[in-house]
PDB file of N, CA and C and ligand atoms in Angstrom:
ATOM      1  N   MET A   1      -6.523 -20.739  -7.833  1.00 47.00           N
ATOM      2  CA  MET A   1      -5.866 -20.298  -6.581  1.00 47.00           C
ATOM      3  C   MET A   1      -6.062 -21.377  -5.512  1.00 47.00           C
ATOM      4  N   GLY A   2      -4.967 -21.415  -4.623  1.00 46.00           N
ATOM      5  CA  GLY A   2      -4.695 -22.423  -3.573  1.00 46.00           C
ATOM      6  C   GLY A   2      -5.341 -21.771  -2.267  1.00 46.00           C
ATOM      7  N   SER A   3      -5.344 -22.559  -1.270  1.00 47.00           N
ATOM      8  CA  SER A   3      -5.652 -22.128  -0.045  1.00 47.00           C
ATOM      9  C   SER A   3      -4.793 -20.969   0.635  1.00 47.00           C
ATOM     10  N   PRO A   4      -5.281 -20.238   1.354  1.00 51.00           N
ATOM     11  CA  PRO A   4      -4.352 -19.016   1.811  1.00 51.00           C
ATOM     12  C   PRO A   4      -3.028 -19.606   2.614  1.00 51.00           C
ATOM     13  N   LEU A   5      -2.107 -18.974   2.284  1.00 52.00           N
ATOM     14  CA  LEU A   5      -0.820 -19.444   2.872  1.00 52.00           C
ATOM     15  C   LEU A   5      -0.567 -18.775   4.056  1.00 52.00           C
ATOM     16  N   TYR A   6      -1.153 -17.800   4.446  1.00 48.00           N
ATOM     17  CA  TYR A   6      -0.749 -16.999   5.783  1.00 48.00           C
ATOM     18  C   TYR A   6      -1.922 -16.676   6.405  1.00 48.00           C
ATOM     19  N   SER A   7      -1.821 -16.446   7.768  1.00 48.00           N
ATOM     20  CA  SER A   7      -2.667 -16.039   8.558  1.00 48.00           C
ATOM     21  C   SER A   7      -3.115 -14.685   8.350  1.00 48.00           C
ATOM     22  N   SER A   8      -4.472 -14.380   8.682  1.00 58.00           N
ATOM     23  CA  SER A   8      -4.970 -13.102   8.411  1.00 58.00           C
ATOM     24  C   SER A   8      -4.381 -11.859   9.312  1.00 58.00           C
ATOM     25  N   GLN A   9      -3.760 -12.342  10.219  1.00 69.00           N
ATOM     26  CA  GLN A   9      -3.022 -11.279  11.065  1.00 69.00           C
ATOM     27  C   GLN A   9      -1.573 -10.918  10.785  1.00 69.00           C
ATOM     28  N   ILE A  10      -1.004 -11.701   9.959  1.00 80.00           N
ATOM     29  CA  ILE A  10       0.389 -11.471   9.540  1.00 80.00           C
ATOM     30  C   ILE A  10       0.353 -11.424   7.950  1.00 80.00           C
ATOM     31  N   LYS A  11       0.703 -10.217   7.480  1.00 86.00           N
ATOM     32  CA  LYS A  11       0.579  -9.935   6.113  1.00 86.00           C
ATOM     33  C   LYS A  11       1.928 -10.086   5.512  1.00 86.00           C
ATOM     34  N   HIS A  12       2.031 -10.463   4.453  1.00 89.00           N
ATOM     35  CA  HIS A  12       3.373 -10.696   3.714  1.00 89.00           C
ATOM     36  C   HIS A  12       3.559  -9.693   2.421  1.00 89.00           C
ATOM     37  N   CYS A  13       4.641  -9.322   2.390  1.00 91.00           N
ATOM     38  CA  CYS A  13       4.953  -8.577   0.889  1.00 91.00           C
ATOM     39  C   CYS A  13       4.714  -9.394  -0.168  1.00 91.00           C
ATOM     40  N   PRO A  14       3.880  -9.001  -0.979  1.00 89.00           N
ATOM     41  CA  PRO A  14       3.620  -9.703  -2.334  1.00 89.00           C
ATOM     42  C   PRO A  14       4.715  -9.677  -3.370  1.00 89.00           C
ATOM     43  N   VAL A  15       5.581  -8.824  -3.034  1.00 92.00           N
ATOM     44  CA  VAL A  15       6.843  -8.706  -3.906  1.00 92.00           C
ATOM     45  C   VAL A  15       8.015  -9.785  -3.144  1.00 92.00           C
ATOM     46  N   CYS A  16       8.261  -9.581  -1.935  1.00 94.00           N
ATOM     47  CA  CYS A  16       9.285 -10.285  -1.354  1.00 94.00           C
ATOM     48  C   CYS A  16       9.005 -11.615  -0.478  1.00 94.00           C
ATOM     49  N   ARG A  17       7.791 -11.649  -0.230  1.00 93.00           N
ATOM     50  CA  ARG A  17       7.281 -12.844   0.466  1.00 93.00           C
ATOM     51  C   ARG A  17       7.673 -12.817   1.828  1.00 93.00           C
ATOM     52  N   ILE A  18       8.142 -11.702   2.377  1.00 94.00           N
ATOM     53  CA  ILE A  18       8.654 -11.728   3.753  1.00 94.00           C
ATOM     54  C   ILE A  18       7.504 -10.956   4.579  1.00 94.00           C
ATOM     55  N   ALA A  19       7.551 -11.315   5.790  1.00 93.00           N
ATOM     56  CA  ALA A  19       6.560 -10.750   6.621  1.00 93.00           C
ATOM     57  C   ALA A  19       6.659  -9.307   6.897  1.00 93.00           C
ATOM     58  N   LEU A  20       5.403  -8.608   6.874  1.00 92.00           N
ATOM     59  CA  LEU A  20       5.539  -7.225   6.962  1.00 92.00           C
ATOM     60  C   LEU A  20       5.666  -6.727   8.273  1.00 92.00           C
ATOM     61  N   THR A  21       6.074  -5.508   8.560  1.00 92.00           N
ATOM     62  CA  THR A  21       6.340  -5.030   9.870  1.00 92.00           C
ATOM     63  C   THR A  21       5.109  -4.119   9.997  1.00 92.00           C
ATOM     64  N   THR A  22       4.384  -4.429  11.020  1.00 88.00           N
ATOM     65  CA  THR A  22       3.208  -3.499  11.215  1.00 88.00           C
ATOM     66  C   THR A  22       3.539  -2.246  12.261  1.00 88.00           C
ATOM     67  N   SER A  23       3.025  -1.238  11.671  1.00 86.00           N
ATOM     68  CA  SER A  23       3.321  -0.116  12.546  1.00 86.00           C
ATOM     69  C   SER A  23       2.051   0.700  12.646  1.00 86.00           C
ATOM     70  N   VAL A  24       2.104   1.848  13.167  1.00 84.00           N
ATOM     71  CA  VAL A  24       0.914   2.731  13.470  1.00 84.00           C
ATOM     72  C   VAL A  24       1.501   4.189  12.974  1.00 84.00           C
ATOM     73  N   TRP A  25       1.030   4.605  12.125  1.00 76.00           N
ATOM     74  CA  TRP A  25       1.190   5.824  11.427  1.00 76.00           C
ATOM     75  C   TRP A  25       0.032   6.816  11.195  1.00 76.00           C
ATOM     76  N   LEU A  26       0.156   7.951  11.919  1.00 72.00           N
ATOM     77  CA  LEU A  26      -1.020   9.010  11.827  1.00 72.00           C
ATOM     78  C   LEU A  26      -2.170   8.265  12.482  1.00 72.00           C
ATOM     79  N   GLY A  27      -1.938   7.358  13.487  1.00 76.00           N
ATOM     80  CA  GLY A  27      -3.153   6.817  13.804  1.00 76.00           C
ATOM     81  C   GLY A  27      -3.682   5.446  12.955  1.00 76.00           C
ATOM     82  N   ILE A  28      -2.920   5.193  12.032  1.00 78.00           N
ATOM     83  CA  ILE A  28      -3.533   4.130  11.210  1.00 78.00           C
ATOM     84  C   ILE A  28      -2.446   3.022  11.075  1.00 78.00           C
ATOM     85  N   GLU A  29      -3.015   1.744  11.216  1.00 82.00           N
ATOM     86  CA  GLU A  29      -2.133   0.644  11.208  1.00 82.00           C
ATOM     87  C   GLU A  29      -1.673   0.438   9.647  1.00 82.00           C
ATOM     88  N   ILE A  30      -0.433   0.403   9.608  1.00 85.00           N
ATOM     89  CA  ILE A  30       0.067   0.004   8.297  1.00 85.00           C
ATOM     90  C   ILE A  30       1.101  -1.088   8.183  1.00 85.00           C
ATOM     91  N   ASP A  31       1.306  -1.613   7.042  1.00 89.00           N
ATOM     92  CA  ASP A  31       2.262  -2.636   7.075  1.00 89.00           C
ATOM     93  C   ASP A  31       3.341  -2.284   5.987  1.00 89.00           C
ATOM     94  N   LEU A  32       4.718  -2.330   6.739  1.00 90.00           N
ATOM     95  CA  LEU A  32       5.808  -1.948   5.911  1.00 90.00           C
ATOM     96  C   LEU A  32       6.433  -3.204   5.602  1.00 90.00           C
ATOM     97  N   CYS A  33       7.347  -3.175   4.484  1.00 92.00           N
ATOM     98  CA  CYS A  33       8.227  -3.990   4.047  1.00 92.00           C
ATOM     99  C   CYS A  33       9.608  -3.435   4.025  1.00 92.00           C
ATOM    100  N   THR A  34      10.527  -4.231   5.079  1.00 92.00           N
ATOM    101  CA  THR A  34      11.647  -3.785   5.024  1.00 92.00           C
ATOM    102  C   THR A  34      12.732  -4.016   4.143  1.00 92.00           C
ATOM    103  N   GLN A  35      12.144  -4.791   3.260  1.00 93.00           N
ATOM    104  CA  GLN A  35      13.247  -5.319   2.123  1.00 93.00           C
ATOM    105  C   GLN A  35      13.099  -4.241   0.912  1.00 93.00           C
ATOM    106  N   CYS A  36      11.801  -4.036   0.347  1.00 93.00           N
ATOM    107  CA  CYS A  36      11.603  -3.264  -0.826  1.00 93.00           C
ATOM    108  C   CYS A  36      11.075  -1.833  -0.205  1.00 93.00           C
ATOM    109  N   GLN A  37      11.117  -1.594   0.840  1.00 88.00           N
ATOM    110  CA  GLN A  37      10.443  -0.238   1.479  1.00 88.00           C
ATOM    111  C   GLN A  37       9.112   0.015   1.065  1.00 88.00           C
ATOM    112  N   GLY A  38       8.484  -1.146   0.790  1.00 88.00           N
ATOM    113  CA  GLY A  38       7.064  -1.041   0.417  1.00 88.00           C
ATOM    114  C   GLY A  38       6.203  -0.545   1.646  1.00 88.00           C
ATOM    115  N   LEU A  39       5.003  -0.022   1.386  1.00 85.00           N
ATOM    116  CA  LEU A  39       4.114   0.285   2.249  1.00 85.00           C
ATOM    117  C   LEU A  39       2.889  -0.152   1.783  1.00 85.00           C
ATOM    118  N   TRP A  40       2.196  -1.210   2.622  1.00 85.00           N
ATOM    119  CA  TRP A  40       1.187  -1.881   2.133  1.00 85.00           C
ATOM    120  C   TRP A  40      -0.117  -1.384   2.951  1.00 85.00           C
ATOM    121  N   LEU A  41      -1.108  -0.950   2.088  1.00 81.00           N
ATOM    122  CA  LEU A  41      -2.188  -0.592   2.890  1.00 81.00           C
ATOM    123  C   LEU A  41      -3.549  -1.268   2.443  1.00 81.00           C
ATOM    124  N   GLY A  42      -4.266  -1.351   3.330  1.00 77.00           N
ATOM    125  CA  GLY A  42      -5.712  -1.686   2.821  1.00 77.00           C
ATOM    126  C   GLY A  42      -6.506  -0.462   2.036  1.00 77.00           C
ATOM    127  N   CYS A  43      -7.506  -0.838   1.433  1.00 73.00           N
ATOM    128  CA  CYS A  43      -8.172   0.389   0.728  1.00 73.00           C
ATOM    129  C   CYS A  43      -8.650   1.178   1.507  1.00 73.00           C
ATOM    130  N   GLY A  44      -9.315   0.800   2.588  1.00 79.00           N
ATOM    131  CA  GLY A  44      -9.762   1.663   3.739  1.00 79.00           C
ATOM    132  C   GLY A  44      -8.872   2.567   4.256  1.00 79.00           C
ATOM    133  N   GLU A  45      -7.572   1.850   4.315  1.00 80.00           N
ATOM    134  CA  GLU A  45      -6.512   2.557   5.116  1.00 80.00           C
ATOM    135  C   GLU A  45      -6.126   3.704   4.359  1.00 80.00           C
ATOM    136  N   LEU A  46      -6.036   3.469   3.025  1.00 77.00           N
ATOM    137  CA  LEU A  46      -5.592   4.450   1.980  1.00 77.00           C
ATOM    138  C   LEU A  46      -6.613   5.888   2.152  1.00 77.00           C
ATOM    139  N   GLU A  47      -7.732   5.582   2.175  1.00 78.00           N
ATOM    140  CA  GLU A  47      -8.761   6.695   2.276  1.00 78.00           C
ATOM    141  C   GLU A  47      -8.628   7.445   3.437  1.00 78.00           C
ATOM    142  N   GLU A  48      -7.999   6.720   4.472  1.00 78.00           N
ATOM    143  CA  GLU A  48      -7.888   7.592   5.628  1.00 78.00           C
ATOM    144  C   GLU A  48      -6.612   8.374   5.648  1.00 78.00           C
ATOM    145  N   ILE A  49      -5.535   7.718   5.095  1.00 75.00           N
ATOM    146  CA  ILE A  49      -4.309   8.538   4.791  1.00 75.00           C
ATOM    147  C   ILE A  49      -4.554   9.680   3.821  1.00 75.00           C
ATOM    148  N   GLU A  50      -5.268   9.474   2.763  1.00 73.00           N
ATOM    149  CA  GLU A  50      -5.494  10.480   1.920  1.00 73.00           C
ATOM    150  C   GLU A  50      -6.131  11.773   2.441  1.00 73.00           C
ATOM    151  N   LEU A  51      -6.716  11.547   3.440  1.00 72.00           N
ATOM    152  CA  LEU A  51      -7.381  12.593   4.187  1.00 72.00           C
ATOM    153  C   LEU A  51      -6.214  13.631   4.826  1.00 72.00           C
ATOM    154  N   ARG A  52      -4.969  13.016   4.795  1.00 72.00           N
ATOM    155  CA  ARG A  52      -3.950  13.572   5.687  1.00 72.00           C
ATOM    156  C   ARG A  52      -2.817  13.908   4.616  1.00 72.00           C
ATOM    157  N   ILE A  53      -2.656  13.452   3.731  1.00 65.00           N
ATOM    158  CA  ILE A  53      -1.538  13.498   2.967  1.00 65.00           C
ATOM    159  C   ILE A  53      -1.941  13.673   1.283  1.00 65.00           C
ATOM    160  N   GLU A  54      -1.490  14.753   0.739  1.00 61.00           N
ATOM    161  CA  GLU A  54      -1.826  14.859  -0.675  1.00 61.00           C
ATOM    162  C   GLU A  54      -0.626  14.457  -1.564  1.00 61.00           C
ATOM    163  N   THR A  55       0.579  14.335  -0.996  1.00 51.00           N
ATOM    164  CA  THR A  55       1.777  14.111  -1.733  1.00 51.00           C
ATOM    165  C   THR A  55       2.140  12.504  -1.660  1.00 51.00           C
ATOM    166  N   ARG A  56       1.114  11.662  -1.513  1.00 50.00           N
ATOM    167  CA  ARG A  56       1.624  10.255  -1.306  1.00 50.00           C
ATOM    168  C   ARG A  56       2.272   9.611  -2.469  1.00 50.00           C
ATOM    169  N   ARG A  57       2.222  10.085  -3.526  1.00 54.00           N
ATOM    170  CA  ARG A  57       2.866   9.610  -4.714  1.00 54.00           C
ATOM    171  C   ARG A  57       4.526   9.830  -4.669  1.00 54.00           C
ATOM    172  N   ARG A  58       4.784  10.747  -3.866  1.00 54.00           N
ATOM    173  CA  ARG A  58       6.422  10.847  -3.553  1.00 54.00           C
ATOM    174  C   ARG A  58       6.789   9.804  -2.778  1.00 54.00           C
ATOM    175  N   TRP A  59       5.913   9.232  -1.995  1.00 54.00           N
ATOM    176  CA  TRP A  59       6.466   8.196  -1.153  1.00 54.00           C
ATOM    177  C   TRP A  59       6.769   7.089  -1.892  1.00 54.00           C
ATOM    178  N   GLY A  60       6.176   6.731  -3.013  1.00 54.00           N
ATOM    179  CA  GLY A  60       6.214   5.606  -3.673  1.00 54.00           C
ATOM    180  C   GLY A  60       5.202   4.507  -3.113  1.00 54.00           C
ATOM    181  N   LEU A  61       4.196   4.833  -2.625  1.00 56.00           N
ATOM    182  CA  LEU A  61       3.323   3.890  -1.877  1.00 56.00           C
ATOM    183  C   LEU A  61       2.958   2.713  -2.893  1.00 56.00           C
ATOM    184  N   GLN A  62       2.931   1.569  -2.378  1.00 53.00           N
ATOM    185  CA  GLN A  62       2.292   0.550  -3.107  1.00 53.00           C
ATOM    186  C   GLN A  62       1.127   0.109  -2.481  1.00 53.00           C
ATOM    187  N   LEU A  63       0.169  -0.080  -3.339  1.00 56.00           N
ATOM    188  CA  LEU A  63      -1.400  -0.035  -2.770  1.00 56.00           C
ATOM    189  C   LEU A  63      -1.690  -1.775  -3.009  1.00 56.00           C
ATOM    190  N   ASP A  64      -2.151  -2.527  -2.018  1.00 56.00           N
ATOM    191  CA  ASP A  64      -2.515  -3.825  -2.336  1.00 56.00           C
ATOM    192  C   ASP A  64      -3.883  -3.768  -2.986  1.00 56.00           C
ATOM    193  N   CYS A  65      -4.612  -2.841  -2.885  1.00 56.00           N
ATOM    194  CA  CYS A  65      -5.902  -2.739  -3.547  1.00 56.00           C
ATOM    195  C   CYS A  65      -5.906  -2.559  -4.926  1.00 56.00           C
ATOM    196  N   ARG A  66      -4.509  -2.160  -5.407  1.00 55.00           N
ATOM    197  CA  ARG A  66      -4.504  -2.094  -6.925  1.00 55.00           C
ATOM    198  C   ARG A  66      -3.814  -3.146  -7.633  1.00 55.00           C
ATOM    199  N   LEU A  67      -3.354  -4.193  -6.825  1.00 52.00           N
ATOM    200  CA  LEU A  67      -2.738  -5.275  -7.332  1.00 52.00           C
ATOM    201  C   LEU A  67      -3.866  -6.209  -8.031  1.00 52.00           C
ATOM    202  N   GLY A  68      -3.519  -6.752  -9.170  1.00 52.00           N
ATOM    203  CA  GLY A  68      -4.488  -7.662  -9.885  1.00 52.00           C
ATOM    204  C   GLY A  68      -3.500  -8.826 -10.445  1.00 52.00           C
ATOM    205  N   PRO A  69      -4.112  -9.587 -11.115  1.00 56.00           N
ATOM    206  CA  PRO A  69      -3.366 -10.749 -11.627  1.00 56.00           C
ATOM    207  C   PRO A  69      -2.449 -10.198 -12.679  1.00 56.00           C
ATOM    208  N   PRO A  70      -1.186 -10.939 -12.782  1.00 55.00           N
ATOM    209  CA  PRO A  70      -0.058 -10.382 -13.686  1.00 55.00           C
ATOM    210  C   PRO A  70      -0.601 -10.589 -14.973  1.00 55.00           C
TER     211      PRO A  70
HETATM  212 ZN1  LIG B 101       8.855  -6.210  -0.079  1.00 80.19          ZN
END
């Protein structure tokens, strides 16, 4: 693995490689990809949202904590 390409403050979509749009949803900071409609969450953020939503799978959420090597 090389050195980090991006700053820690700006996240990029692992799929599209474009900058994610940061938004606040249900009081939780989330990162949205406007191209693939992905919603990228940290693992801790997911836990927070799970407390609020039971139907998250309907949203097609993509969780960066589940991403692994191809
Ligand atoms: Zn994307």
